[in-house]
mmCIF file of N, CA and C in Angstrom:
data_model
loop_
_atom_site.group_PDB
_atom_site.id
_atom_site.type_symbol
_atom_site.label_atom_id
_atom_site.label_comp_id
_atom_site.label_asym_id
_atom_site.label_seq_id
_atom_site.Cartn_x
_atom_site.Cartn_y
_atom_site.Cartn_z
ATOM 1 N N ASN A 1 224.339 11.896 39.720
ATOM 2 C CA ASN A 1 225.205 12.729 40.233
ATOM 3 C C ASN A 1 226.181 13.468 39.342
ATOM 4 N N THR A 2 226.294 14.840 39.785
ATOM 5 C CA THR A 2 227.055 15.336 38.682
ATOM 6 C C THR A 2 228.524 15.390 38.528
ATOM 7 N N TYR A 3 228.874 15.130 39.679
ATOM 8 C CA TYR A 3 230.049 15.506 39.884
ATOM 9 C C TYR A 3 231.067 13.798 40.428
ATOM 10 N N ASN A 4 230.231 12.730 40.218
ATOM 11 C CA ASN A 4 230.635 11.445 40.282
ATOM 12 C C ASN A 4 231.519 10.936 42.074
ATOM 13 N N THR A 5 230.906 11.554 42.823
ATOM 14 C CA THR A 5 231.142 11.655 44.566
ATOM 15 C C THR A 5 230.019 11.348 44.960
ATOM 16 N N ASN A 6 229.988 10.812 46.357
ATOM 17 C CA ASN A 6 229.623 10.788 47.555
ATOM 18 C C ASN A 6 230.279 11.328 48.947
ATOM 19 N N SER A 7 231.043 11.938 48.732
ATOM 20 C CA SER A 7 232.299 12.496 49.662
ATOM 21 C C SER A 7 230.915 13.832 50.184
ATOM 22 N N GLN A 8 230.905 14.172 51.506
ATOM 23 C CA GLN A 8 230.472 15.359 52.600
ATOM 24 C C GLN A 8 231.715 15.557 53.198
ATOM 25 N N PRO A 9 232.162 16.669 53.055
ATOM 26 C CA PRO A 9 231.837 17.521 52.714
ATOM 27 C C PRO A 9 232.566 17.880 51.190
ATOM 28 N N TYR A 10 231.686 17.966 50.336
ATOM 29 C CA TYR A 10 232.443 18.351 48.807
ATOM 30 C C TYR A 10 231.928 19.846 48.768
ATOM 31 N N TYR A 11 233.027 20.566 48.055
ATOM 32 C CA TYR A 11 232.898 22.084 48.022
ATOM 33 C C TYR A 11 233.098 21.997 46.272
ATOM 34 N N VAL A 12 232.443 22.951 45.777
ATOM 35 C CA VAL A 12 233.058 23.433 44.190
ATOM 36 C C VAL A 12 232.552 24.721 43.605
ATOM 37 N N PHE A 13 233.752 25.298 43.078
ATOM 38 C CA PHE A 13 233.724 26.705 42.699
ATOM 39 C C PHE A 13 233.088 26.932 41.421
ATOM 40 N N LEU A 14 231.892 27.305 41.089
ATOM 41 C CA LEU A 14 231.125 27.707 39.976
ATOM 42 C C LEU A 14 231.136 28.994 39.466
ATOM 43 N N ASN A 15 231.444 29.334 38.150
ATOM 44 C CA ASN A 15 231.305 30.822 37.861
ATOM 45 C C ASN A 15 229.545 30.841 37.789
ATOM 46 N N ASN A 16 229.348 32.050 37.013
ATOM 47 C CA ASN A 16 228.203 32.689 36.553
ATOM 48 C C ASN A 16 227.096 31.392 35.718
ATOM 49 N N ASP A 17 227.840 30.763 34.754
ATOM 50 C CA ASP A 17 227.419 29.789 34.016
ATOM 51 C C ASP A 17 227.534 28.659 34.606
ATOM 52 N N GLY A 18 227.691 28.286 35.500
ATOM 53 C CA GLY A 18 227.580 27.086 36.452
ATOM 54 C C GLY A 18 228.857 25.990 35.917
ATOM 55 N N GLU A 19 229.637 26.694 35.348
ATOM 56 C CA GLU A 19 230.851 26.103 35.218
ATOM 57 C C GLU A 19 232.232 26.089 36.613
ATOM 58 N N GLN A 20 232.717 24.962 36.555
ATOM 59 C CA GLN A 20 233.660 24.538 37.477
ATOM 60 C C GLN A 20 234.844 25.383 36.804
ATOM 61 N N MET A 21 235.535 25.776 38.171
ATOM 62 C CA MET A 21 236.858 26.749 37.815
ATOM 63 C C MET A 21 237.761 26.562 38.389
ATOM 64 N N VAL A 22 237.947 25.634 39.745
ATOM 65 C CA VAL A 22 239.057 25.142 39.838
ATOM 66 C C VAL A 22 238.532 23.695 40.302
ATOM 67 N N GLU A 23 239.592 23.061 40.718
ATOM 68 C CA GLU A 23 239.435 21.722 41.436
ATOM 69 C C GLU A 23 238.159 21.529 42.451
ATOM 70 N N ALA A 24 237.467 20.330 42.364
ATOM 71 C CA ALA A 24 236.503 20.402 43.645
ATOM 72 C C ALA A 24 237.008 19.945 45.010
ATOM 73 N N ALA A 25 237.007 20.275 45.974
ATOM 74 C CA ALA A 25 237.521 20.274 47.015
ATOM 75 C C ALA A 25 236.973 19.124 48.351
ATOM 76 N N ASN A 26 237.231 17.945 48.663
ATOM 77 C CA ASN A 26 236.955 17.346 49.957
ATOM 78 C C ASN A 26 237.679 17.862 51.078
ATOM 79 N N TYR A 27 236.997 16.906 52.472
ATOM 80 C CA TYR A 27 238.005 17.209 53.560
ATOM 81 C C TYR A 27 238.803 16.264 53.645
ATOM 82 N N GLN A 28 239.113 14.886 52.774
ATOM 83 C CA GLN A 28 240.181 14.468 53.003
ATOM 84 C C GLN A 28 241.290 14.701 52.306
ATOM 85 N N ASP A 29 241.200 15.812 50.721
ATOM 86 C CA ASP A 29 242.286 16.114 50.526
ATOM 87 C C ASP A 29 242.379 17.671 50.974
ATOM 88 N N TYR A 30 241.565 18.635 51.365
ATOM 89 C CA TYR A 30 241.468 20.136 52.022
ATOM 90 C C TYR A 30 241.071 19.656 53.241
ATOM 91 N N GLY A 31 241.518 18.849 53.869
ATOM 92 C CA GLY A 31 241.380 18.834 55.771
ATOM 93 C C GLY A 31 241.697 19.549 56.810
ATOM 94 N N SER A 32 242.889 19.924 56.101
ATOM 95 C CA SER A 32 243.647 21.079 56.997
ATOM 96 C C SER A 32 243.159 22.868 56.592
ATOM 97 N N VAL A 33 243.456 23.746 57.628
ATOM 98 C CA VAL A 33 243.020 25.174 57.467
ATOM 99 C C VAL A 33 244.044 25.846 56.432
ATOM 100 N N GLU A 34 245.230 25.734 56.165
ATOM 101 C CA GLU A 34 246.282 25.839 54.832
ATOM 102 C C GLU A 34 245.594 25.634 53.895
ATOM 103 N N LEU A 35 245.424 24.445 53.647
ATOM 104 C CA LEU A 35 244.909 23.691 52.539
ATOM 105 C C LEU A 35 243.919 24.468 52.062
ATOM 106 N N PHE A 36 242.687 24.412 52.707
ATOM 107 C CA PHE A 36 241.377 24.485 52.369
ATOM 108 C C PHE A 36 241.462 26.170 52.031
ATOM 109 N N SER A 37 242.143 27.106 52.893
ATOM 110 C CA SER A 37 242.245 28.990 52.835
ATOM 111 C C SER A 37 242.806 28.689 51.370
ATOM 112 N N ASP A 38 244.162 28.048 51.368
ATOM 113 C CA ASP A 38 244.703 28.391 50.123
ATOM 114 C C ASP A 38 243.878 27.672 48.594
ATOM 115 N N TRP A 39 242.964 26.904 48.963
ATOM 116 C CA TRP A 39 241.918 26.387 47.811
ATOM 117 C C TRP A 39 240.715 27.508 47.798
ATOM 118 N N LEU A 40 240.245 28.370 48.562
ATOM 119 C CA LEU A 40 239.088 29.177 48.846
ATOM 120 C C LEU A 40 239.851 30.511 48.167
ATOM 121 N N ASN A 41 241.179 30.758 48.545
ATOM 122 C CA ASN A 41 241.562 32.242 47.702
ATOM 123 C C ASN A 41 241.619 31.833 46.155
ATOM 124 N N ARG A 42 242.608 30.634 45.662
ATOM 125 C CA ARG A 42 242.643 30.225 44.216
ATOM 126 C C ARG A 42 241.112 30.537 43.599
ATOM 127 N N GLY A 43 239.663 29.904 44.472
ATOM 128 C CA GLY A 43 238.869 29.711 43.757
ATOM 129 C C GLY A 43 238.261 30.911 43.225
ATOM 130 N N LEU A 44 238.271 32.079 44.667
ATOM 131 C CA LEU A 44 238.042 33.694 44.758
ATOM 132 C C LEU A 44 238.783 34.166 43.580
ATOM 133 N N LYS A 45 240.314 33.778 43.331
ATOM 134 C CA LYS A 45 241.323 34.910 42.214
ATOM 135 C C LYS A 45 240.524 34.061 41.062
ATOM 136 N N GLU A 46 239.813 33.148 40.722
ATOM 137 C CA GLU A 46 239.639 32.888 39.567
ATOM 138 C C GLU A 46 238.360 33.233 39.418
ATOM 139 N N TYR A 47 237.592 33.138 40.258
ATOM 140 C CA TYR A 47 236.035 34.023 40.074
ATOM 141 C C TYR A 47 236.105 35.287 39.637
ATOM 142 N N ASN A 48 237.597 36.088 40.059
ATOM 143 C CA ASN A 48 237.202 37.731 40.262
ATOM 144 C C ASN A 48 237.761 38.032 39.060
ATOM 145 N N LYS A 49 238.294 37.080 37.841
ATOM 146 C CA LYS A 49 239.228 37.344 37.090
ATOM 147 C C LYS A 49 238.055 38.021 35.883
#
């Protein structure tokens, strides 16, 4: 297990080299629309740098 977790769903933003760009997100920590939306936007911002 690459990320040492068995949480589902578990989301990870990776760059083109397979490197993690921001912290991973799971339902427990990012279960609200606002938190998950913020996480998505931060991941996209990092990806587009």
